[in-house]
Short mmCIF file of C-alpha atoms and ligand atoms in Angstrom, two decimals:
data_model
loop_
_atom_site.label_atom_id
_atom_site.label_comp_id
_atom_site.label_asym_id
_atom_site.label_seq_id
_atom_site.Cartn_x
_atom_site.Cartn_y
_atom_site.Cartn_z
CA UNK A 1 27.43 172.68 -60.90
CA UNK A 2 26.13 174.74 -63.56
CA UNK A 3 26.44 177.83 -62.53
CA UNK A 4 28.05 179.48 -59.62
CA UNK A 5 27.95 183.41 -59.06
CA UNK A 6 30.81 185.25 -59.12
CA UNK A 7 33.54 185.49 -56.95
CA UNK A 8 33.32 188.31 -54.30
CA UNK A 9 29.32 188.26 -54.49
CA UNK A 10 26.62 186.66 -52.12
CA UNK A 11 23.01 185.64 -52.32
CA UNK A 12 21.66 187.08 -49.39
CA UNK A 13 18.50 185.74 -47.72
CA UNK A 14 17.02 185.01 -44.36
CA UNK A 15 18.27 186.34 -41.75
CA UNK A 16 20.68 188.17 -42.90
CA UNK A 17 18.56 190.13 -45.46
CA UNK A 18 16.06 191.03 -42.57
CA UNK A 19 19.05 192.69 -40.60
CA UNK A 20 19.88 194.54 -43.58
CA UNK A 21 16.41 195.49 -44.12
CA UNK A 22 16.33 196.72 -40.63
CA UNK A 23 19.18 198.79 -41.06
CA UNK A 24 17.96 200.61 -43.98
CA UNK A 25 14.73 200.91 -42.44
CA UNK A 26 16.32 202.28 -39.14
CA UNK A 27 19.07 204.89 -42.02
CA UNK A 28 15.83 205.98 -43.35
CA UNK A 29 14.24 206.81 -40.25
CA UNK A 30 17.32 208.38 -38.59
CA UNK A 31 18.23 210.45 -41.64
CA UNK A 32 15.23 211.38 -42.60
CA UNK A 33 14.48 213.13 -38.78
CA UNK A 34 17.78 215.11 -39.70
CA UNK A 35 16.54 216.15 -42.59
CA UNK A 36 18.47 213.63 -44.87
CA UNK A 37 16.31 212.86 -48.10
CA UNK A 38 16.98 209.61 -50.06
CA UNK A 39 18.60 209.31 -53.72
CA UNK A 40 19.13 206.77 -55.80
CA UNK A 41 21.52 206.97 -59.00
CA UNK A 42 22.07 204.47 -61.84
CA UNK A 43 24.11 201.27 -61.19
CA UNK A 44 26.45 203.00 -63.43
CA UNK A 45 27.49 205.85 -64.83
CA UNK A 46 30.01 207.19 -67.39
CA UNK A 47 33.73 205.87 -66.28
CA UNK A 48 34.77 209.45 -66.65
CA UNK A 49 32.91 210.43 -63.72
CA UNK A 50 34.35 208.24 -61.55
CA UNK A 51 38.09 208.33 -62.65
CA UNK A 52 37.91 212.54 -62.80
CA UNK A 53 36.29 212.52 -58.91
CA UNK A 54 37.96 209.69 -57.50
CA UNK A 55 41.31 210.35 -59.25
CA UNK A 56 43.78 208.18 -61.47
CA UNK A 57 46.02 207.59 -59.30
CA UNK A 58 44.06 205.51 -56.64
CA UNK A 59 43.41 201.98 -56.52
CA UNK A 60 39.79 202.05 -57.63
CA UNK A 61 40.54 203.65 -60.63
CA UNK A 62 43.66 201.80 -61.51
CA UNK A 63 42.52 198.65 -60.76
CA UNK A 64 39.30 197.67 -58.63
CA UNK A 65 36.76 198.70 -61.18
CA UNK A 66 34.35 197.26 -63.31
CA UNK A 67 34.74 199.36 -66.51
CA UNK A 68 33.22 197.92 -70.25
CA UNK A 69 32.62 199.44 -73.38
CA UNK A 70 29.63 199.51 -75.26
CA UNK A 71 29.16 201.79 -78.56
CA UNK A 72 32.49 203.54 -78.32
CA UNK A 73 31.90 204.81 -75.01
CA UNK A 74 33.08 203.53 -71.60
CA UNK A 75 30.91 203.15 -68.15
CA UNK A 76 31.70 202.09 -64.71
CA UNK A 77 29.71 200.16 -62.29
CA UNK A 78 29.21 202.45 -59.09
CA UNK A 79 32.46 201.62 -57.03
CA UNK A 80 30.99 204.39 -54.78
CA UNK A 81 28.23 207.12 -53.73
CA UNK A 82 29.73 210.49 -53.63
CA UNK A 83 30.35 211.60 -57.12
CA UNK A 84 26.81 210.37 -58.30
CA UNK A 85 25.22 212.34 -56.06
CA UNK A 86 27.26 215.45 -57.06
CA UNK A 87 26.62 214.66 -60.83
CA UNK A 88 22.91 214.32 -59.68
CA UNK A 89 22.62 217.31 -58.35
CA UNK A 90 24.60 219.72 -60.81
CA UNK A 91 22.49 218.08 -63.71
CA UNK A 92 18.80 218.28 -61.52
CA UNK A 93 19.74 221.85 -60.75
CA UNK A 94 19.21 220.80 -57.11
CA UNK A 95 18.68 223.80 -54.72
CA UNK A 96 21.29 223.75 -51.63
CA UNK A 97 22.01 222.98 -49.01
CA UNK A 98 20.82 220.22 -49.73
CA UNK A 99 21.36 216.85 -47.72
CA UNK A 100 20.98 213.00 -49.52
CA UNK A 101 20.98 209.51 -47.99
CA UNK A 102 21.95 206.51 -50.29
CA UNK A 103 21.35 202.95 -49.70
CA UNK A 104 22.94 201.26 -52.90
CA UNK A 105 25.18 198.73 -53.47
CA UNK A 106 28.99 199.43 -54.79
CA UNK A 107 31.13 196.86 -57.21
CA UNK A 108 34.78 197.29 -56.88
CA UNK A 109 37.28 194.43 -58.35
CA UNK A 110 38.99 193.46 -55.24
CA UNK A 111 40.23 190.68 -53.57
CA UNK A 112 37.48 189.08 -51.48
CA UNK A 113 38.15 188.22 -48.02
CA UNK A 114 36.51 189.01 -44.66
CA UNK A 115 34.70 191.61 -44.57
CA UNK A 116 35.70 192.50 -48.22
CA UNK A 117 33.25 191.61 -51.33
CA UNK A 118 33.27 192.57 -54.99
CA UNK A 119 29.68 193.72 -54.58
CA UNK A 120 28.77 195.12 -51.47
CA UNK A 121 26.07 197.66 -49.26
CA UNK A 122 27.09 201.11 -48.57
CA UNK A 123 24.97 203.41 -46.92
CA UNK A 124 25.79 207.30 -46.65
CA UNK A 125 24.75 210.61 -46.25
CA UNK A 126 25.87 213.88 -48.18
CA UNK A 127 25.75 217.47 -46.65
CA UNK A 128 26.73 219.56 -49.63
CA UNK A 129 26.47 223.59 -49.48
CA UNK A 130 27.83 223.97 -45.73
CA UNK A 131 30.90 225.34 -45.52
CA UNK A 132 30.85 225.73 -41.23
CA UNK A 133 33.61 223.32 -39.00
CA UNK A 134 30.11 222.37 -37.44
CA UNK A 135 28.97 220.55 -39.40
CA UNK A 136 32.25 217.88 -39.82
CA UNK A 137 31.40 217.33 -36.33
CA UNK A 138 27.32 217.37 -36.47
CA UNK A 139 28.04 214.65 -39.11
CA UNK A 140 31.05 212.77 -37.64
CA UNK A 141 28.30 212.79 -34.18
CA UNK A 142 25.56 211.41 -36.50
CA UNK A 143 27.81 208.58 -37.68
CA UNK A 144 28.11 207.65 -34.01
CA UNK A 145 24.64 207.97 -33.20
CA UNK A 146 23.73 205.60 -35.87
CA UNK A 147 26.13 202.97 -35.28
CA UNK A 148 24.95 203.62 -31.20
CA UNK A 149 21.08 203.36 -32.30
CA UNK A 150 21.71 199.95 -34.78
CA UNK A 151 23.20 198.51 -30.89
CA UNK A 152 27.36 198.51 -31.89
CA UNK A 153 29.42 198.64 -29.16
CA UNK A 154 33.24 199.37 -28.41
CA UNK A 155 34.00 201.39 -31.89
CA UNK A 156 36.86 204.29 -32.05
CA UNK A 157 37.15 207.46 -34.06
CA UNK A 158 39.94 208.56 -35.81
CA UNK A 159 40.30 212.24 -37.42
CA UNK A 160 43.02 213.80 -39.53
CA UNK A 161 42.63 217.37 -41.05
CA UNK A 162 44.83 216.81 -44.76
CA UNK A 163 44.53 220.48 -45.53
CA UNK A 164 43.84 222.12 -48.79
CA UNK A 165 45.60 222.75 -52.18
CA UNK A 166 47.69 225.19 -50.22
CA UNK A 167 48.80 223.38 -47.42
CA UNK A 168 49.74 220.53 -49.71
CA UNK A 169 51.73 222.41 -52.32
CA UNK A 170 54.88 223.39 -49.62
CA UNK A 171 54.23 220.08 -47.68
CA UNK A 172 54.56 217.75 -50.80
CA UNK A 173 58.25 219.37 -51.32
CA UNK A 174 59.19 219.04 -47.62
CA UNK A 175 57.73 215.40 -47.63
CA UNK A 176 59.51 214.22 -51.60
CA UNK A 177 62.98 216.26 -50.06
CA UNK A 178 62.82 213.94 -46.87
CA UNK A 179 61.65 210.87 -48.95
CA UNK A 180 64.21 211.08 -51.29
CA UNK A 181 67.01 209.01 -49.82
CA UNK A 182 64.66 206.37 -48.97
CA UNK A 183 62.73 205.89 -52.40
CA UNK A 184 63.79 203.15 -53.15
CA UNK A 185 62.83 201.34 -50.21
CA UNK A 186 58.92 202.17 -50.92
CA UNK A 187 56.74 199.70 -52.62
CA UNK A 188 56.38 200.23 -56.25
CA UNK A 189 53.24 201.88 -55.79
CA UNK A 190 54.18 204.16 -53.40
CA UNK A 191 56.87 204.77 -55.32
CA UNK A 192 54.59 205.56 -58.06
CA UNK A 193 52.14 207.94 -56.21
CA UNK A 194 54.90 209.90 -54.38
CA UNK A 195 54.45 211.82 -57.48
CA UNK A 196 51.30 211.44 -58.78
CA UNK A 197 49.08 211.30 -55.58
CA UNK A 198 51.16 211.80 -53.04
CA UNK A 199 49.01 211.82 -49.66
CA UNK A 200 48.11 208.54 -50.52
CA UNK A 201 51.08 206.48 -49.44
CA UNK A 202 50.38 206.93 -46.14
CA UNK A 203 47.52 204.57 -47.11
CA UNK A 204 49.52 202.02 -48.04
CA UNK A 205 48.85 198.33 -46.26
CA UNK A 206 52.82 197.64 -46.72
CA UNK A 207 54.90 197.17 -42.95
CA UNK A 208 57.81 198.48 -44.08
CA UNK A 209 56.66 201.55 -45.87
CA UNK A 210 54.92 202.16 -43.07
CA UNK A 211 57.49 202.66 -40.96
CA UNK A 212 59.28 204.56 -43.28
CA UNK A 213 56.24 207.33 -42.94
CA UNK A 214 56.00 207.20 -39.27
CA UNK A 215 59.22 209.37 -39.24
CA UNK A 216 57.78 212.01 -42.19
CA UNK A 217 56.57 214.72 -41.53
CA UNK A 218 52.53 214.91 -41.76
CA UNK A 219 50.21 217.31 -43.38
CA UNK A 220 48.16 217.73 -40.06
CA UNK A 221 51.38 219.49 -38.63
CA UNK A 222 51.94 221.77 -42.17
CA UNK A 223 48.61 222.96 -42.23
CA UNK A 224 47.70 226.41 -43.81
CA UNK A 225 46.10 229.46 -41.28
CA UNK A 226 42.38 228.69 -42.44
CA UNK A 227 42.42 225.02 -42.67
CA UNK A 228 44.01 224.57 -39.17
CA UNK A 229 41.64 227.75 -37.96
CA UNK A 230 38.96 224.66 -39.06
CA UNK A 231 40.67 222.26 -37.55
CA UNK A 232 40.61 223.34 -34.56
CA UNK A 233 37.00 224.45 -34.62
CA UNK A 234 36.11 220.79 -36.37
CA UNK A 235 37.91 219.58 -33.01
CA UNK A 236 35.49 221.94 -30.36
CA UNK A 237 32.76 221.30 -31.90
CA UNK A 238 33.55 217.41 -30.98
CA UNK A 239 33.95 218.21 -27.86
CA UNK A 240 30.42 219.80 -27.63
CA UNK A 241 29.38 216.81 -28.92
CA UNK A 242 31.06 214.67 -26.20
CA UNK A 243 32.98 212.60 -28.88
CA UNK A 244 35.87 210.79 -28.00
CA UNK A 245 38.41 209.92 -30.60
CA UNK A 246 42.05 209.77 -31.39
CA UNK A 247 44.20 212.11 -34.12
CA UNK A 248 45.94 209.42 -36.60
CA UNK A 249 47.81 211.63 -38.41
CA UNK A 250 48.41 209.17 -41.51
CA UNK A 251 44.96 209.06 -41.84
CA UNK A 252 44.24 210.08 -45.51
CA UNK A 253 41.20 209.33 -48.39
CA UNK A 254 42.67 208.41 -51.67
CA UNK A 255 40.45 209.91 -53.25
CA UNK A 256 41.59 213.45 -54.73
CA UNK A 257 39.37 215.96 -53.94
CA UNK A 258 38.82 215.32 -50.23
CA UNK A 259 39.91 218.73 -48.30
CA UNK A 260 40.78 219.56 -44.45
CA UNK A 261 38.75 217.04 -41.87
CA UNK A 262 38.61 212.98 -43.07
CA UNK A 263 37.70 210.54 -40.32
CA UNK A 264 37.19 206.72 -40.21
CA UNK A 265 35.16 204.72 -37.45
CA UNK A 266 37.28 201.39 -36.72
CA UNK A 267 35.52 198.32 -34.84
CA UNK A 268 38.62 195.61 -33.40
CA UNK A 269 36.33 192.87 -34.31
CA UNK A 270 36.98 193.19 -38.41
CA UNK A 271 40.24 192.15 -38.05
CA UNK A 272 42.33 193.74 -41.33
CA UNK A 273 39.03 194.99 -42.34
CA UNK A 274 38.57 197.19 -39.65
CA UNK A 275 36.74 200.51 -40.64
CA UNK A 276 33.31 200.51 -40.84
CA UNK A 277 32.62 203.71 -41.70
CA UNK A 278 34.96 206.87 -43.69
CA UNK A 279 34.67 210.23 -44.81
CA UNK A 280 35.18 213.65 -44.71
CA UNK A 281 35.00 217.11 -46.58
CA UNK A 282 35.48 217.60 -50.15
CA UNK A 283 35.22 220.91 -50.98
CA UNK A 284 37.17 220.47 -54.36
CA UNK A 285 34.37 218.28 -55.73
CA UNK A 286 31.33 220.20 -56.78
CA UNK A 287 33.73 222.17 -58.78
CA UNK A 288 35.76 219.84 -60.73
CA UNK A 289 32.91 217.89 -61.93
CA UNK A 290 31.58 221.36 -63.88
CA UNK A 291 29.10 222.50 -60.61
CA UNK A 292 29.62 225.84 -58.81
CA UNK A 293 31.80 226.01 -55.87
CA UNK A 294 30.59 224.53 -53.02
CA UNK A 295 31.94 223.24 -49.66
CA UNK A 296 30.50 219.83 -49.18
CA UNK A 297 31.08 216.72 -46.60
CA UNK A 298 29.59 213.40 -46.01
CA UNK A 299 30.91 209.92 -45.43
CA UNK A 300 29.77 205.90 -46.03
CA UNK A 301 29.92 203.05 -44.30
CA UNK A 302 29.68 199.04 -44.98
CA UNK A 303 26.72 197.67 -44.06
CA UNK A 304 28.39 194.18 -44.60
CA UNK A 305 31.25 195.14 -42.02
CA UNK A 306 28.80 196.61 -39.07
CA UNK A 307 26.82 193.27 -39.58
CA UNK A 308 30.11 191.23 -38.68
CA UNK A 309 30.55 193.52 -35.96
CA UNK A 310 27.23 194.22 -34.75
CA UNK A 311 25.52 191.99 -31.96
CA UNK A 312 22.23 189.92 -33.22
CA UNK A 313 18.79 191.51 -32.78
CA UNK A 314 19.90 194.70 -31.68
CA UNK A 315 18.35 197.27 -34.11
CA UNK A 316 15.49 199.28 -31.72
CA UNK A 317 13.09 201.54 -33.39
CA UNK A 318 13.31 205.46 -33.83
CA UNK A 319 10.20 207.73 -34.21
CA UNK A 320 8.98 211.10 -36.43
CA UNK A 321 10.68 213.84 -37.33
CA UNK A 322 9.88 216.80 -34.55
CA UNK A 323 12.27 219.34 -32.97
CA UNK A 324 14.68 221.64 -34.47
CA UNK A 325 16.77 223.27 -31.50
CA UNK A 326 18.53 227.09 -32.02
CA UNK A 327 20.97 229.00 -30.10
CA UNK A 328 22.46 232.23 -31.31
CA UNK A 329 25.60 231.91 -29.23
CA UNK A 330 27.76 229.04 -29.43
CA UNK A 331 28.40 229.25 -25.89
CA UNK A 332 24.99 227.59 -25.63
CA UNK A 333 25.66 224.99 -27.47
CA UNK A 334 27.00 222.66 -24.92
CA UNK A 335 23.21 222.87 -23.50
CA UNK A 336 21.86 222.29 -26.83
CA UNK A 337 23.43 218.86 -27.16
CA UNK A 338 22.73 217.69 -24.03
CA UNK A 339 19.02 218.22 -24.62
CA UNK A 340 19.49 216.54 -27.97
CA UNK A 341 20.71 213.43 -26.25
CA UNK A 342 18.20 213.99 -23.90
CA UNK A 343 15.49 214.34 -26.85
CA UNK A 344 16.59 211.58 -28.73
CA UNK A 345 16.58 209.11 -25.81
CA UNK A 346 12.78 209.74 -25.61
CA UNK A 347 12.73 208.70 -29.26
CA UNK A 348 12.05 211.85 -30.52
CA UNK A 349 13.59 212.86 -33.72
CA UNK A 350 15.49 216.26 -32.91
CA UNK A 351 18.29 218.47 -35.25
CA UNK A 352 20.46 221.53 -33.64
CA UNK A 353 20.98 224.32 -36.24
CA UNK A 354 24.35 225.43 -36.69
CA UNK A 355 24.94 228.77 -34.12
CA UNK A 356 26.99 230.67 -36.46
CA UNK A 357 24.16 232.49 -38.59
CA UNK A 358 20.89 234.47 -37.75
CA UNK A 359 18.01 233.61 -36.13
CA UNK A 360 16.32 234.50 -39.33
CA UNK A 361 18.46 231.62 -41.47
CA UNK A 362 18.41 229.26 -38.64
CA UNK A 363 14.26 229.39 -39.10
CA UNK A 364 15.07 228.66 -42.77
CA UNK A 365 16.96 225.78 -41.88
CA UNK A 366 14.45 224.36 -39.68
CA UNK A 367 11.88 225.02 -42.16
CA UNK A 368 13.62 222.84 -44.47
CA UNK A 369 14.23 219.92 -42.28
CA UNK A 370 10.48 220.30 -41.79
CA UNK A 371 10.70 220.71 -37.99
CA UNK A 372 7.17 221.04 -35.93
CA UNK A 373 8.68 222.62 -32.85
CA UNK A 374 11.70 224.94 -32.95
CA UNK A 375 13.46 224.89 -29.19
CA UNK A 376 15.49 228.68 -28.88
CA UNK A 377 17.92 228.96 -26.48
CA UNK A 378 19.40 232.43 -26.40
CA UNK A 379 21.09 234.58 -23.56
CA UNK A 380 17.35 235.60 -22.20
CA UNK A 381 16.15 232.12 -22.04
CA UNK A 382 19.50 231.37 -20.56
CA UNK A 383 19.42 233.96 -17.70
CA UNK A 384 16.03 232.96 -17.03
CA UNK A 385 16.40 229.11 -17.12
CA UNK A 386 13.63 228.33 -19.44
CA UNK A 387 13.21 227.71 -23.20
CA UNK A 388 11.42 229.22 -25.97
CA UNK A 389 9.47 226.55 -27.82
CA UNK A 390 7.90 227.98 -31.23
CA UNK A 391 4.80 225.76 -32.70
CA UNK A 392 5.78 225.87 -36.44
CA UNK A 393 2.52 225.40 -37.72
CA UNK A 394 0.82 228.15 -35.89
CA UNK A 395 3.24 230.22 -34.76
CA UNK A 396 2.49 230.15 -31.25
CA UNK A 397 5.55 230.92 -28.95
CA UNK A 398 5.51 229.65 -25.07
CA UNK A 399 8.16 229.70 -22.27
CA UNK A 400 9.01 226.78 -20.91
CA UNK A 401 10.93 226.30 -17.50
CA UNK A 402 14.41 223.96 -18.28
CA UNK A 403 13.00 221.27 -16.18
CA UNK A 404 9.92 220.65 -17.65
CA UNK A 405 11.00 221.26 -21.13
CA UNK A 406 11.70 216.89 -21.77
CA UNK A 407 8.09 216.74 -20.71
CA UNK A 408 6.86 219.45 -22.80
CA UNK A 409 8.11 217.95 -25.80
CA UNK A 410 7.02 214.33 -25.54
CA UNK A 411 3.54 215.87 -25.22
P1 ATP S 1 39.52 199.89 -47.32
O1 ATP S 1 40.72 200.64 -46.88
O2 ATP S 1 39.01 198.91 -46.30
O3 ATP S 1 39.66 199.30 -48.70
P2 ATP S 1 38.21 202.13 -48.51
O4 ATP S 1 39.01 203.31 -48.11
O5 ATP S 1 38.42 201.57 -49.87
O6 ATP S 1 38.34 200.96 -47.42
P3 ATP S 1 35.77 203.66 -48.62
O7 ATP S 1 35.86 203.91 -50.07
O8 ATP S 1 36.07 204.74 -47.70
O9 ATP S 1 36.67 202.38 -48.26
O10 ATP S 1 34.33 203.05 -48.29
C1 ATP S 1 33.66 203.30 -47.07
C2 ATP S 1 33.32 202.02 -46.35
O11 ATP S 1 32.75 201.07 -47.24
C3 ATP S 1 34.52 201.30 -45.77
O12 ATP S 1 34.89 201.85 -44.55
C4 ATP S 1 33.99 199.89 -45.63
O13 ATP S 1 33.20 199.76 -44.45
C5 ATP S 1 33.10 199.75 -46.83
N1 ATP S 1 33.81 199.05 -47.90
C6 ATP S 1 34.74 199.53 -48.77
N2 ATP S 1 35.16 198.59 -49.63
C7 ATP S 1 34.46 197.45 -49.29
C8 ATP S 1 34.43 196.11 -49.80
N3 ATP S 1 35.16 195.75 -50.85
N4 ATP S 1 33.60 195.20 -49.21
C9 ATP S 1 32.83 195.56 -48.14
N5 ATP S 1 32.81 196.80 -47.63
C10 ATP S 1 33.62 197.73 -48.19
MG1 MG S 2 39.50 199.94 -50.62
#
């Protein structure tokens, strides 16, 4: 043979290509009824980029990328979707909040196996300007309804909160002082990072490291007042949201800038490759790569992986963006999802605003997800057992009595 393509990339066709069509088509559709908007950014970028976001320390940067020079200056192929879109939207002067969805394929130098590919499909969403514990779980909850929608079955959830700049500065001393007799026992890398990028090691694939960590102590238990204040309100609001998952407390992201909640969905069907899809908040970001300060979260998952885990033929159909649903009390909000669920079975697209702010900002919000009905649910309509349902284009307002409110909307 002539020619063979490279090692760790596929030519995809067939089938295959019209389940992965599917599942972008169904991404778009989802996202877009929550108000997700697509991007796309360059195959690659400046190296810079990547290695000041990602961090030097981590194994994309030291060795899984595809960096070459051309004319005295270095670029990277995309190994991955976050730090474009933050570079995209500093340099486009993008108004916030503002929410992306990326279907684009990554390149990282790594060695290919199941479930594991030099080039492969990532697809994930960005919510960058929201600073609320809300909205780790409205997008941890959206993770799940996509991977419920595209027909997956038996997946887990795994959180960790790793805490900000200030929880980390006294744990890193109380986790080097009880490291220290044991260094030399680590892996070379490990031993390595302790130092340089130190909440990594818990990352690390290695048995007997491993086991080594189990008996550290963990960030999630050295947690600062306002990142476990977070925490803990990341964790209600997945309650509300009827999400079931487990802490792993040596659950970290390499990468440097992630701050406070980081989650991974796992399917037992990968084998080593076993999480599908990863994320969490990085608050650090915006700044560091020259952009205002700005809380941000978002997370990206393998479309290769879900299609060895996902069932043939399973990917159903989702309709147009509709309902936007309010509450001013959070005490509410356990009603709000339920109708959600109850919405979204129907087919009908449907977003709940975060409860924390006015009435007046929630409208805002709705406005910009381009809702056609806005569903209140305040202590009136809650005494009374009805809904308020306001027509967005014409401002009409109506009452609507709880049990014929499913109804109402499919009309
Ligand atoms: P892993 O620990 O498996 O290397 P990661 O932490 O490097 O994963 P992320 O950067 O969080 O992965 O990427 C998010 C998702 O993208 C992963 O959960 C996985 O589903 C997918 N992914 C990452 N690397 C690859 C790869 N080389 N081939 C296929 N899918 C991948
Ligand atoms: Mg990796």
């Amino acid at each position: 043979m002539l020619y063979q393509k490279p090692k760790g990339t596929r030519d995809i066709h067939g089938p295959d290509l019209e389940r992965i069509e599917s599942l972008s088509s169904l991404a778009r559709k989802y996202f877009g009824l929550n108000g997700y908007q697509e991007i796309r950014t360059p195959a690659f970028e400046f190296a810079d980029l990547f290695i000041r976001s990602i961090g030097e320390y981590t194994d994309i940067v030291e060795k899984e990328n595809y960096a070459f020079h051309i004319d005295d200056k270095t670029y990277m192929l995309r190994p991955e979707g976050t730090a474009p879109v933050i570079r995209a939207i500093i340099e486009n002067n993008i108004g916030l909040p503002a929410r992306f969805l990326y279907i684009e394929p990554m390149y990282r130098r790594e060695k290919p196996q199941k479930g594991r590919f030099r080039e492969f499909l990532q697809i994930g969403i960005e919510l960058i300007g929201e600073a609320d514990p809300f909205y780790d779980a409205e997008i941890i909850a959206q993770g799940r309804s996509f991977l419920v929608r595209a027909g997956l079955k038996d997946f887990r959830l795994e959180i960790n909160s790793i805490g900000c700049p200030v929880c980390r500065r006294d744990y890193k001393d109380k986790l080097k002082k009880e490291l220290r007799a044991k260094l030399d026992q680590l892996c070379d890398n490990c031993q390595r990072r302790v130092d340089k990028n130190f909440l990594r090691i818990f990352d690390c694939k290695q048995d007997r490291c491993q086991s080594i960590y189990a008996g550290a102590p963990s960030i999630t238990d050295n947690l600062c007042a306002d990142c476990l204040r977070h925490y803990q309100q990341a964790r209600s609001y997945l309650d509300a949201f009827s999400l079931e998952y487990r802490e792993n407390k040596t659950l970290v992201r390499g990468l440097d800038y992630y701050t406070r909640t980081v989650f991974e969905f796992k399917h037992h069907g990968l084998g080593a490759q076993d999480t599908l899809l990863a994320g969490g908040r990085y608050d650090l970001l915006m700044k560091e790569l020259g952009g205002k300060d700005t809380p941000a979260l978002g997370w990206a998952m393998g479309v290769d992986r879900l299609l060895i885990a996902m069932p043939e033929n399973t990917l159903d159909r989702v309709s147009e963006p509709k309902i936007c649903l309010m509450t001013s009390d959070p005490r509410y909000l356990r009603d709000l999802i339920s109708l959600q669920s109850a919405v979204h079975e129907r087919g009908l697209a449907c977003a709940i605003i975060d409860p924390g702010i006015s009435f007046k900002a929630q409208f805002k919000k709705a406005n910009r997800l381009c809702a056609d009905l806005v569903v209140i649910y305040g202590e009136d309509e809650a005494r009374q057992g009805l809904y308020s349902v306001k027509d967005m284009k014409t401002g009409e307002q109506v009452s609507v009595p709880a049990g014929e409110i499913i109804g109402y909307l499919k009309k």
